[in-house]
mmCIF file of C-alpha atoms in Angstrom:
data_model
loop_
_atom_site.group_PDB
_atom_site.id
_atom_site.type_symbol
_atom_site.label_atom_id
_atom_site.label_comp_id
_atom_site.label_asym_id
_atom_site.label_seq_id
_atom_site.Cartn_x
_atom_site.Cartn_y
_atom_site.Cartn_z
ATOM 1 C CA MET Y 29 0.000 0.000 0.000
ATOM 2 C CA VAL Y 30 2.929 2.355 0.539
ATOM 3 C CA GLY Y 31 6.055 2.952 -1.440
ATOM 4 C CA TYR Y 32 4.390 3.482 -4.784
ATOM 5 C CA PRO Y 33 4.744 6.835 -6.412
ATOM 6 C CA THR Y 34 1.525 8.781 -6.017
ATOM 7 C CA LYS Y 35 0.222 11.469 -8.261
ATOM 8 C CA LYS Y 36 -2.433 14.102 -7.839
ATOM 9 C CA VAL Y 37 -5.084 13.930 -10.508
ATOM 10 C CA LYS Y 38 -6.762 17.247 -11.083
ATOM 11 C CA HIS Y 39 -9.617 16.312 -13.338
ATOM 12 C CA GLU Y 40 -12.312 13.757 -12.918
ATOM 13 C CA ASN Y 41 -12.631 12.540 -16.480
ATOM 14 C CA LYS Y 42 -9.153 11.519 -17.478
ATOM 15 C CA GLY Y 43 -9.138 9.828 -20.847
ATOM 16 C CA LEU Y 44 -7.163 6.622 -21.027
ATOM 17 C CA TYR Y 45 -4.958 7.586 -23.956
ATOM 18 C CA LEU Y 46 -4.761 11.248 -23.198
ATOM 19 C CA GLY Y 47 -2.030 12.908 -21.244
ATOM 20 C CA ASN Y 48 -1.940 16.568 -20.387
ATOM 21 C CA LYS Y 49 -2.626 17.611 -23.925
ATOM 22 C CA GLY Y 50 -5.595 15.284 -23.880
ATOM 23 C CA MET Y 51 -6.996 17.046 -20.868
ATOM 24 C CA SER Y 52 -7.039 20.263 -22.753
ATOM 25 C CA PHE Y 53 -8.704 18.695 -25.809
ATOM 26 C CA GLU Y 54 -11.281 17.185 -23.475
ATOM 27 C CA ASP Y 55 -11.690 20.517 -21.695
ATOM 28 C CA GLU Y 56 -12.278 22.223 -25.026
ATOM 29 C CA ILE Y 57 -15.037 19.753 -25.843
ATOM 30 C CA ASN Y 58 -16.565 20.007 -22.373
ATOM 31 C CA GLN Y 59 -16.518 23.785 -22.491
ATOM 32 C CA SER Y 60 -18.067 23.743 -25.948
ATOM 33 C CA ASN Y 61 -20.798 21.404 -24.679
ATOM 34 C CA GLU Y 62 -21.408 23.772 -21.780
ATOM 35 C CA PHE Y 63 -21.709 26.637 -24.256
ATOM 36 C CA TYR Y 64 -24.154 24.637 -26.396
ATOM 37 C CA LEU Y 65 -26.189 23.745 -23.313
ATOM 38 C CA VAL Y 66 -26.357 27.272 -21.912
ATOM 39 C CA HIS Y 67 -27.340 28.625 -25.335
ATOM 40 C CA ASP Y 68 -29.945 25.905 -25.740
ATOM 41 C CA LYS Y 69 -28.323 24.568 -28.868
ATOM 42 C CA ALA Y 70 -27.738 20.972 -27.817
ATOM 43 C CA VAL Y 71 -27.658 18.732 -24.747
ATOM 44 C CA ILE Y 72 -24.409 16.796 -25.001
ATOM 45 C CA HIS Y 73 -22.420 15.517 -22.029
ATOM 46 C CA LYS Y 74 -19.281 13.537 -21.465
ATOM 47 C CA LYS Y 75 -19.935 10.274 -19.689
ATOM 48 C CA PRO Y 76 -17.979 9.784 -16.482
ATOM 49 C CA THR Y 77 -14.933 7.537 -16.717
ATOM 50 C CA PRO Y 78 -15.961 3.978 -15.802
ATOM 51 C CA ILE Y 79 -14.303 2.842 -12.605
ATOM 52 C CA GLN Y 80 -14.468 -0.440 -10.768
ATOM 53 C CA ILE Y 81 -14.704 0.206 -7.048
ATOM 54 C CA VAL Y 82 -13.094 -2.439 -4.835
ATOM 55 C CA LYS Y 83 -12.992 -0.855 -1.402
ATOM 56 C CA THR Y 84 -14.736 2.013 0.317
ATOM 57 C CA GLU Y 85 -14.443 3.500 3.777
ATOM 58 C CA TYR Y 86 -17.068 5.370 5.745
ATOM 59 C CA PRO Y 87 -15.172 7.825 7.946
ATOM 60 C CA ALA Y 88 -17.340 9.253 10.724
ATOM 61 C CA ARG Y 89 -18.952 12.617 9.847
ATOM 62 C CA SER Y 90 -17.452 12.502 6.414
ATOM 63 C CA LYS Y 91 -18.409 11.395 2.944
ATOM 64 C CA THR Y 92 -17.752 7.902 1.632
ATOM 65 C CA ARG Y 93 -14.135 7.494 0.619
ATOM 66 C CA ILE Y 94 -13.142 5.112 -2.152
ATOM 67 C CA THR Y 95 -9.781 3.616 -1.210
ATOM 68 C CA GLU Y 96 -9.254 1.062 -3.945
ATOM 69 C CA ALA Y 97 -10.547 1.327 -7.466
ATOM 70 C CA TYR Y 98 -9.381 0.739 -11.025
ATOM 71 C CA PHE Y 99 -10.091 2.171 -14.424
ATOM 72 C CA VAL Y 100 -12.107 -0.168 -16.616
ATOM 73 C CA THR Y 101 -12.391 -0.217 -20.387
ATOM 74 C CA PRO Y 102 -15.358 1.878 -21.473
ATOM 75 C CA SER Y 103 -18.074 -0.070 -23.306
ATOM 76 C CA THR Y 104 -19.344 2.919 -25.253
ATOM 77 C CA THR Y 105 -18.060 6.216 -26.568
ATOM 78 C CA ASP Y 106 -17.376 9.155 -24.284
ATOM 79 C CA TYR Y 107 -19.977 11.653 -25.458
ATOM 80 C CA ASN Y 108 -23.633 11.519 -26.323
ATOM 81 C CA GLY Y 109 -26.740 13.624 -26.293
ATOM 82 C CA ILE Y 110 -29.344 15.303 -28.447
ATOM 83 C CA TYR Y 111 -29.024 17.943 -31.175
ATOM 84 C CA LYS Y 112 -31.858 19.215 -33.391
ATOM 85 C CA GLY Y 113 -33.980 16.309 -32.205
ATOM 86 C CA LYS Y 114 -31.347 13.766 -33.258
ATOM 87 C CA TYR Y 115 -29.359 11.364 -31.117
ATOM 88 C CA ILE Y 116 -25.659 12.281 -31.276
ATOM 89 C CA ASP Y 117 -22.839 9.978 -30.207
ATOM 90 C CA PHE Y 118 -19.108 10.382 -30.544
ATOM 91 C CA GLU Y 119 -15.653 9.555 -29.319
ATOM 92 C CA ALA Y 120 -12.809 12.080 -29.074
ATOM 93 C CA LYS Y 121 -9.235 11.061 -29.778
ATOM 94 C CA GLN Y 122 -6.013 12.897 -30.227
ATOM 95 C CA ILE Y 123 -2.770 11.778 -31.671
ATOM 96 C CA ALA Y 124 0.750 13.193 -31.659
ATOM 97 C CA SER Y 125 1.686 11.508 -34.945
ATOM 98 C CA LYS Y 126 2.110 13.711 -38.008
ATOM 99 C CA VAL Y 127 1.137 10.953 -40.394
ATOM 100 C CA SER Y 128 -1.703 8.810 -39.096
ATOM 101 C CA PHE Y 129 -4.186 7.745 -36.430
ATOM 102 C CA PRO Y 130 -3.652 4.011 -35.667
ATOM 103 C CA PHE Y 131 -6.782 1.949 -35.055
ATOM 104 C CA ALA Y 132 -5.053 0.468 -32.025
ATOM 105 C CA PHE Y 133 -6.047 3.716 -30.273
ATOM 106 C CA ILE Y 134 -9.757 3.054 -30.510
ATOM 107 C CA HIS Y 135 -11.479 0.106 -28.798
ATOM 108 C CA THR Y 136 -13.308 -2.427 -30.976
ATOM 109 C CA HIS Y 137 -16.420 -2.177 -28.825
ATOM 110 C CA GLN Y 138 -16.398 1.587 -29.273
ATOM 111 C CA VAL Y 139 -16.450 1.073 -33.031
ATOM 112 C CA ASN Y 140 -19.215 -1.500 -32.577
ATOM 113 C CA HIS Y 141 -21.130 0.922 -30.419
ATOM 114 C CA LEU Y 142 -20.968 3.489 -33.236
ATOM 115 C CA ARG Y 143 -22.195 0.746 -35.591
ATOM 116 C CA SER Y 144 -25.285 0.245 -33.398
ATOM 117 C CA VAL Y 145 -25.884 3.985 -33.152
ATOM 118 C CA ILE Y 146 -25.982 4.359 -36.934
ATOM 119 C CA LYS Y 147 -28.181 1.291 -37.302
ATOM 120 C CA HIS Y 148 -30.743 2.815 -34.959
ATOM 121 C CA GLY Y 149 -30.829 6.125 -36.787
ATOM 122 C CA GLY Y 150 -28.420 8.173 -34.705
ATOM 123 C CA ILE Y 151 -25.529 10.369 -35.761
ATOM 124 C CA GLY Y 152 -22.138 8.883 -34.869
ATOM 125 C CA PHE Y 153 -18.638 10.187 -35.401
ATOM 126 C CA VAL Y 154 -15.140 10.576 -34.035
ATOM 127 C CA LEU Y 155 -13.535 13.913 -33.258
ATOM 128 C CA LEU Y 156 -9.917 13.436 -34.166
ATOM 129 C CA ARG Y 157 -7.211 15.897 -33.226
ATOM 130 C CA PHE Y 158 -3.756 15.885 -34.722
ATOM 131 C CA THR Y 159 -1.907 17.723 -31.987
ATOM 132 C CA HIS Y 160 1.112 18.412 -34.183
ATOM 133 C CA TYR Y 161 -1.014 20.440 -36.594
ATOM 134 C CA GLN Y 162 -3.443 21.617 -33.895
ATOM 135 C CA GLU Y 163 -6.218 20.556 -36.229
ATOM 136 C CA THR Y 164 -9.434 18.742 -35.352
ATOM 137 C CA TYR Y 165 -11.561 16.775 -37.802
ATOM 138 C CA LEU Y 166 -14.947 15.141 -37.552
ATOM 139 C CA ILE Y 167 -14.907 11.662 -39.099
ATOM 140 C CA ASP Y 168 -18.346 10.221 -39.818
ATOM 141 C CA ALA Y 169 -18.766 6.779 -38.243
ATOM 142 C CA ASN Y 170 -19.708 5.185 -41.593
ATOM 143 C CA ALA Y 171 -16.437 6.323 -43.161
ATOM 144 C CA LEU Y 172 -14.468 5.224 -40.114
ATOM 145 C CA ILE Y 173 -16.121 1.780 -40.030
ATOM 146 C CA GLU Y 174 -15.503 1.189 -43.719
ATOM 147 C CA LYS Y 175 -11.789 1.724 -43.130
ATOM 148 C CA TYR Y 176 -11.802 -0.141 -39.824
ATOM 149 C CA ASP Y 177 -13.394 -3.231 -41.400
ATOM 150 C CA ASN Y 178 -10.794 -3.371 -44.126
ATOM 151 C CA PRO Y 179 -8.162 -5.866 -42.874
ATOM 152 C CA ASN Y 180 -5.499 -4.123 -44.952
ATOM 153 C CA VAL Y 181 -6.017 -0.777 -43.269
ATOM 154 C CA LYS Y 182 -4.471 -0.288 -39.817
ATOM 155 C CA SER Y 183 -4.788 3.455 -39.454
ATOM 156 C CA LEU Y 184 -6.300 6.629 -40.876
ATOM 157 C CA THR Y 185 -3.650 8.686 -42.594
ATOM 158 C CA TYR Y 186 -3.550 12.411 -42.003
ATOM 159 C CA GLU Y 187 -4.046 12.945 -45.724
ATOM 160 C CA TRP Y 188 -7.156 10.744 -45.747
ATOM 161 C CA VAL Y 189 -8.557 12.538 -42.689
ATOM 162 C CA LYS Y 190 -7.951 15.943 -44.290
ATOM 163 C CA GLU Y 191 -9.785 14.832 -47.388
ATOM 164 C CA ASN Y 192 -12.622 12.810 -45.844
ATOM 165 C CA GLY Y 193 -13.138 14.479 -42.482
ATOM 166 C CA LYS Y 194 -14.897 17.756 -41.788
ATOM 167 C CA PHE Y 195 -12.589 20.405 -40.401
ATOM 168 C CA VAL Y 196 -13.744 21.608 -36.987
ATOM 169 C CA PRO Y 197 -13.286 25.348 -36.512
ATOM 170 C CA THR Y 198 -11.893 26.673 -33.235
ATOM 171 C CA GLY Y 199 -12.866 29.965 -31.702
ATOM 172 C CA TYR Y 200 -13.520 31.778 -28.487
ATOM 173 C CA ARG Y 201 -17.056 30.647 -27.727
ATOM 174 C CA PRO Y 202 -17.385 27.802 -28.259
ATOM 175 C CA LEU Y 203 -13.719 26.818 -28.196
ATOM 176 C CA LEU Y 204 -14.365 23.962 -30.586
ATOM 177 C CA ASP Y 205 -17.439 24.468 -32.727
ATOM 178 C CA TYR Y 206 -17.911 20.861 -33.750
ATOM 179 C CA LEU Y 207 -21.667 21.301 -34.257
ATOM 180 C CA LYS Y 208 -20.791 23.475 -37.240
ATOM 181 C CA ALA Y 209 -19.144 20.427 -38.804
ATOM 182 C CA VAL Y 210 -22.182 18.348 -37.758
ATOM 183 C CA ASP Y 211 -24.453 20.857 -39.519
ATOM 184 C CA GLU Y 212 -22.420 20.698 -42.713
ATOM 185 C CA LEU Y 213 -22.319 16.924 -42.724
ATOM 186 C CA TYR Y 214 -25.742 15.881 -41.415
ATOM 187 C CA PHE Y 215 -28.086 18.866 -41.705
ATOM 188 C CA LYS Y 216 -27.004 20.283 -45.046
ATOM 189 C CA GLY Y 217 -30.513 20.686 -46.445
ATOM 190 C CA GLU Y 218 -31.914 22.512 -43.423
ATOM 191 C CA MET O 10 -5.898 6.132 6.361
ATOM 192 C CA VAL O 11 -6.392 3.169 8.687
ATOM 193 C CA GLY O 12 -8.948 2.385 11.335
ATOM 194 C CA TYR O 13 -12.031 3.105 9.266
ATOM 195 C CA PRO O 14 -14.397 0.281 8.574
ATOM 196 C CA THR O 15 -13.929 -0.951 5.033
ATOM 197 C CA LYS O 16 -16.468 -2.653 2.882
ATOM 198 C CA LYS O 17 -16.238 -4.625 -0.341
ATOM 199 C CA VAL O 18 -18.361 -3.178 -3.093
ATOM 200 C CA LYS O 19 -19.383 -5.755 -5.637
ATOM 201 C CA HIS O 20 -20.841 -3.629 -8.365
ATOM 202 C CA GLU O 21 -19.320 -0.795 -10.236
ATOM 203 C CA ASN O 22 -22.343 1.446 -10.618
ATOM 204 C CA LYS O 23 -23.690 1.962 -7.153
ATOM 205 C CA GLY O 24 -26.588 4.402 -7.195
ATOM 206 C CA LEU O 25 -26.466 7.062 -4.520
ATOM 207 C CA TYR O 26 -29.896 6.439 -3.041
ATOM 208 C CA LEU O 27 -30.029 2.765 -3.682
ATOM 209 C CA GLY O 28 -29.060 0.073 -1.219
ATOM 210 C CA ASN O 29 -29.039 -3.612 -1.931
ATOM 211 C CA LYS O 30 -32.554 -3.561 -3.264
ATOM 212 C CA GLY O 31 -31.473 -0.743 -5.519
ATOM 213 C CA MET O 32 -28.711 -2.851 -6.989
ATOM 214 C CA SER O 33 -31.191 -5.395 -8.133
ATOM 215 C CA PHE O 34 -33.477 -2.744 -9.662
ATOM 216 C CA GLU O 35 -30.442 -1.369 -11.437
ATOM 217 C CA ASP O 36 -29.387 -4.870 -12.461
ATOM 218 C CA GLU O 37 -32.852 -5.478 -13.884
ATOM 219 C CA ILE O 38 -32.586 -2.337 -15.989
ATOM 220 C CA ASN O 39 -29.035 -3.147 -17.085
ATOM 221 C CA GLN O 40 -30.006 -6.682 -18.043
ATOM 222 C CA SER O 41 -33.022 -5.383 -19.941
ATOM 223 C CA ASN O 42 -30.787 -2.906 -21.779
ATOM 224 C CA GLU O 43 -28.423 -5.746 -22.622
ATOM 225 C CA PHE O 44 -31.383 -7.736 -23.976
ATOM 226 C CA TYR O 45 -32.541 -4.754 -26.063
ATOM 227 C CA LEU O 46 -29.011 -4.270 -27.388
ATOM 228 C CA VAL O 47 -28.437 -7.921 -28.302
ATOM 229 C CA HIS O 48 -31.829 -8.069 -30.022
ATOM 230 C CA ASP O 49 -31.135 -4.831 -31.848
ATOM 231 C CA LYS O 50 -34.126 -3.124 -30.332
ATOM 232 C CA ALA O 51 -32.424 -0.155 -28.715
ATOM 233 C CA VAL O 52 -29.005 1.158 -27.679
ATOM 234 C CA ILE O 53 -29.414 2.325 -24.099
ATOM 235 C CA HIS O 54 -26.643 2.312 -21.493
ATOM 236 C CA LYS O 55 -26.235 3.302 -17.904
ATOM 237 C CA LYS O 56 -23.699 6.058 -17.456
ATOM 238 C CA PRO O 57 -20.859 5.248 -15.073
ATOM 239 C CA THR O 58 -21.139 6.733 -11.592
ATOM 240 C CA PRO O 59 -19.275 10.042 -11.553
ATOM 241 C CA ILE O 60 -16.271 9.893 -9.273
ATOM 242 C CA GLN O 61 -13.730 12.522 -8.340
ATOM 243 C CA ILE O 62 -10.278 11.005 -8.289
ATOM 244 C CA VAL O 63 -7.867 12.522 -5.791
ATOM 245 C CA LYS O 64 -4.941 10.083 -5.681
ATOM 246 C CA THR O 65 -3.625 7.331 -7.901
ATOM 247 C CA GLU O 66 -0.707 4.951 -7.601
ATOM 248 C CA TYR O 67 1.252 3.253 -10.354
ATOM 249 C CA PRO O 68 2.436 -0.056 -8.926
ATOM 250 C CA ALA O 69 5.186 -1.609 -11.030
ATOM 251 C CA ARG O 70 3.915 -4.124 -13.604
ATOM 252 C CA SER O 71 0.342 -3.491 -12.559
ATOM 253 C CA LYS O 72 -2.555 -1.325 -13.600
ATOM 254 C CA THR O 73 -3.146 2.141 -12.191
ATOM 255 C CA ARG O 74 -4.687 1.987 -8.742
ATOM 256 C CA ILE O 75 -6.988 4.733 -7.505
ATOM 257 C CA THR O 76 -6.360 5.113 -3.768
ATOM 258 C CA GLU O 77 -8.492 8.118 -2.927
ATOM 259 C CA ALA O 78 -11.687 9.091 -4.657
ATOM 260 C CA TYR O 79 -15.171 10.321 -3.818
ATOM 261 C CA PHE O 80 -18.626 10.039 -5.292
ATOM 262 C CA VAL O 81 -19.822 13.276 -6.861
ATOM 263 C CA THR O 82 -23.365 14.373 -7.581
ATOM 264 C CA PRO O 83 -24.356 13.375 -11.111
ATOM 265 C CA SER O 84 -25.173 16.290 -13.409
ATOM 266 C CA THR O 85 -27.478 14.294 -15.657
ATOM 267 C CA THR O 86 -29.722 11.257 -15.450
ATOM 268 C CA ASP O 87 -28.309 7.744 -15.278
ATOM 269 C CA TYR O 88 -29.524 6.284 -18.570
ATOM 270 C CA ASN O 89 -29.666 7.447 -22.150
ATOM 271 C CA GLY O 90 -29.525 6.153 -25.664
ATOM 272 C CA ILE O 91 -31.480 5.715 -28.847
ATOM 273 C CA TYR O 92 -34.734 3.868 -29.570
ATOM 274 C CA LYS O 93 -36.614 3.871 -32.889
ATOM 275 C CA GLY O 94 -34.452 6.760 -34.009
ATOM 276 C CA LYS O 95 -35.382 8.846 -30.968
ATOM 277 C CA TYR O 96 -33.159 10.106 -28.174
ATOM 278 C CA ILE O 97 -34.198 8.458 -24.892
ATOM 279 C CA ASP O 98 -33.175 9.718 -21.453
ATOM 280 C CA PHE O 99 -34.273 8.601 -18.030
ATOM 281 C CA GLU O 100 -33.549 8.296 -14.365
ATOM 282 C CA ALA O 101 -34.391 5.236 -12.266
ATOM 283 C CA LYS O 102 -35.495 5.575 -8.654
ATOM 284 C CA GLN O 103 -36.931 3.231 -6.118
ATOM 285 C CA ILE O 104 -38.654 3.961 -2.872
ATOM 286 C CA ALA O 105 -39.587 1.839 0.127
ATOM 287 C CA SER O 106 -42.532 4.062 1.076
ATOM 288 C CA LYS O 107 -46.049 2.703 0.530
ATOM 289 C CA VAL O 108 -47.533 6.137 0.037
ATOM 290 C CA SER O 109 -45.301 8.439 -1.990
ATOM 291 C CA PHE O 110 -42.048 9.305 -3.771
ATOM 292 C CA PRO O 111 -40.587 12.476 -2.190
ATOM 293 C CA PHE O 112 -38.971 14.949 -4.596
ATOM 294 C CA ALA O 113 -36.052 15.164 -2.160
ATOM 295 C CA PHE O 114 -34.906 11.894 -3.755
ATOM 296 C CA ILE O 115 -34.314 13.402 -7.171
ATOM 297 C CA HIS O 116 -31.708 16.107 -7.831
ATOM 298 C CA THR O 117 -32.895 19.453 -9.188
ATOM 299 C CA HIS O 118 -30.307 19.348 -11.973
ATOM 300 C CA GLN O 119 -31.584 15.935 -12.998
ATOM 301 C CA VAL O 120 -35.061 17.416 -13.368
ATOM 302 C CA ASN O 121 -33.551 20.327 -15.279
ATOM 303 C CA HIS O 122 -31.669 17.908 -17.486
ATOM 304 C CA LEU O 123 -34.976 16.196 -18.341
ATOM 305 C CA ARG O 124 -36.384 19.660 -19.084
ATOM 306 C CA SER O 125 -33.619 20.250 -21.637
ATOM 307 C CA VAL O 126 -34.097 16.806 -23.161
ATOM 308 C CA ILE O 127 -37.797 17.458 -23.817
ATOM 309 C CA LYS O 128 -37.076 20.925 -25.163
ATOM 310 C CA HIS O 129 -34.686 19.443 -27.734
ATOM 311 C CA GLY O 130 -37.172 16.838 -28.915
ATOM 312 C CA GLY O 131 -36.071 13.836 -26.880
ATOM 313 C CA ILE O 132 -38.099 11.400 -24.807
ATOM 314 C CA GLY O 133 -37.534 11.819 -21.066
ATOM 315 C CA PHE O 134 -38.974 9.960 -18.119
ATOM 316 C CA VAL O 135 -38.389 8.461 -14.699
ATOM 317 C CA LEU O 136 -38.672 4.763 -13.943
ATOM 318 C CA LEU O 137 -40.117 4.645 -10.455
ATOM 319 C CA ARG O 138 -40.244 1.484 -8.399
ATOM 320 C CA PHE O 139 -42.309 1.118 -5.255
ATOM 321 C CA THR O 140 -40.436 -1.752 -3.644
ATOM 322 C CA HIS O 141 -43.246 -2.492 -1.188
ATOM 323 C CA TYR O 142 -45.631 -3.286 -4.052
ATOM 324 C CA GLN O 143 -42.881 -4.574 -6.351
ATOM 325 C CA GLU O 144 -44.340 -2.335 -9.031
ATOM 326 C CA THR O 145 -42.515 -0.138 -11.516
ATOM 327 C CA TYR O 146 -44.032 2.824 -13.353
ATOM 328 C CA LEU O 147 -42.808 5.045 -16.138
ATOM 329 C CA ILE O 148 -43.515 8.707 -15.388
ATOM 330 C CA ASP O 149 -43.247 10.997 -18.385
ATOM 331 C CA ALA O 150 -40.902 13.934 -17.705
ATOM 332 C CA ASN O 151 -43.580 16.488 -18.593
ATOM 333 C CA ALA O 152 -45.935 15.118 -15.950
ATOM 334 C CA LEU O 153 -43.122 14.919 -13.411
ATOM 335 C CA ILE O 154 -41.981 18.486 -14.086
ATOM 336 C CA GLU O 155 -45.511 19.884 -13.782
ATOM 337 C CA LYS O 156 -45.741 18.392 -10.286
ATOM 338 C CA TYR O 157 -42.151 19.291 -9.422
ATOM 339 C CA ASP O 158 -42.685 22.942 -10.339
ATOM 340 C CA ASN O 159 -45.751 23.217 -8.144
ATOM 341 C CA PRO O 160 -44.463 24.655 -4.836
ATOM 342 C CA ASN O 161 -47.326 22.965 -2.975
ATOM 343 C CA VAL O 162 -46.360 19.503 -4.137
ATOM 344 C CA LYS O 163 -43.465 17.801 -2.362
ATOM 345 C CA SER O 164 -43.880 14.252 -3.606
ATOM 346 C CA LEU O 165 -45.675 11.989 -6.043
ATOM 347 C CA THR O 166 -48.265 9.911 -4.224
ATOM 348 C CA TYR O 167 -48.542 6.232 -5.036
ATOM 349 C CA GLU O 168 -52.141 6.810 -6.119
ATOM 350 C CA TRP O 169 -51.105 9.558 -8.518
ATOM 351 C CA VAL O 170 -48.307 7.404 -9.958
ATOM 352 C CA LYS O 171 -50.710 4.472 -10.459
ATOM 353 C CA GLU O 172 -53.102 6.745 -12.312
ATOM 354 C CA ASN O 173 -50.659 8.873 -14.300
ATOM 355 C CA GLY O 174 -47.716 6.560 -14.825
ATOM 356 C CA LYS O 175 -47.443 3.679 -17.282
ATOM 357 C CA PHE O 176 -47.144 0.316 -15.583
ATOM 358 C CA VAL O 177 -43.918 -1.452 -16.598
ATOM 359 C CA PRO O 178 -44.386 -5.193 -17.067
ATOM 360 C CA THR O 179 -41.801 -7.589 -15.686
ATOM 361 C CA GLY O 180 -40.889 -10.876 -17.263
ATOM 362 C CA TYR O 181 -38.085 -13.260 -17.972
ATOM 363 C CA ARG O 182 -36.483 -11.635 -20.978
ATOM 364 C CA PRO O 183 -36.280 -8.744 -20.613
ATOM 365 C CA LEU O 184 -36.675 -8.637 -16.850
ATOM 366 C CA LEU O 185 -38.184 -5.189 -17.018
ATOM 367 C CA ASP O 186 -39.807 -4.425 -20.365
ATOM 368 C CA TYR O 187 -39.899 -0.668 -20.006
ATOM 369 C CA LEU O 188 -39.785 -0.118 -23.772
ATOM 370 C CA LYS O 189 -43.295 -1.585 -23.858
ATOM 371 C CA ALA O 190 -44.403 1.329 -21.685
ATOM 372 C CA VAL O 191 -42.392 3.675 -23.925
ATOM 373 C CA ASP O 192 -44.212 2.274 -26.971
ATOM 374 C CA GLU O 193 -47.611 2.816 -25.372
ATOM 375 C CA LEU O 194 -46.802 6.339 -24.300
ATOM 376 C CA TYR O 195 -44.690 7.726 -27.130
ATOM 377 C CA PHE O 196 -45.206 5.513 -30.184
ATOM 378 C CA LYS O 197 -48.929 4.820 -29.919
ATOM 379 C CA GLY O 198 -49.715 5.544 -33.559
ATOM 380 C CA GLU O 199 -46.946 3.339 -34.944
#
């Protein structure tokens, strides 16, 4: 129980593949969702990180303390909600690579979850950030799945993403206006 | 750090107001959702319990261990997903009382979240179980909110729930067929 290095964790929703830079990408999305919510544009929330609780303590006159717990693999994507009456579901990923996003960085059951979402009439996508270029793209789940299901394809190249993804504009409010990309891709006729 | 009573927690998603009986209500819903998912009827998941992580350890050759964390108040409802192309969002509550469900048992921001869901064209409700009667009812969010916003009303009486809620049938598979109640209430014409 002692002797291990300990580390303060500032934020509640630490992504599994995301370091400090990831926190800020996640913060950008969360702040954008807050902006959308406050301005009545959409109701989209990040799901809490799934954690398996092993031990809890009940200190007198104090709130329940969890003293042993572990991160577990999420069974769905991180974000979902409703926009213009439609169910919206997406995963956010960032990558330091200049050339590609390897599929190893997304869980199979997350891809399968997006499959189900599409099948049931929802909008599904991945928000993909290339940190080197500081660029974020929205990749429609159908396009992602087509690549993912191809046994010869192990990653999405930056060039492919640039060509097939929707560029997500950044700004002041919201920080990351990904619903603009959603509008262009899924609500073009409206 | 020592001296407090410790307790093994079996399940990951412990509801804040739910004891052992609550676990089984939650399990019934989770198993029903699993049934709906496997049979391609709906994609509805419970959100993980939100937890604030304070300390983690990185034991050598082992997965990250969370050594200090606390439950935090959820900002949304526990369940959401997609059914027949529609966004679905609900909270599940159970009560031991024979006479009423007090509003003190639902968070204001959960009610406000349901408000937003309706406003954006989603389906919102509460699944309410009276454990004494072993009966579960679906209460449409609009009906709930009307009562909740009335300063003279502090609870939903069992009689009112029986009259205004949709009875949720129980069975073998799924254990709790709440989508049947959803069909009757929201998809009557289909």
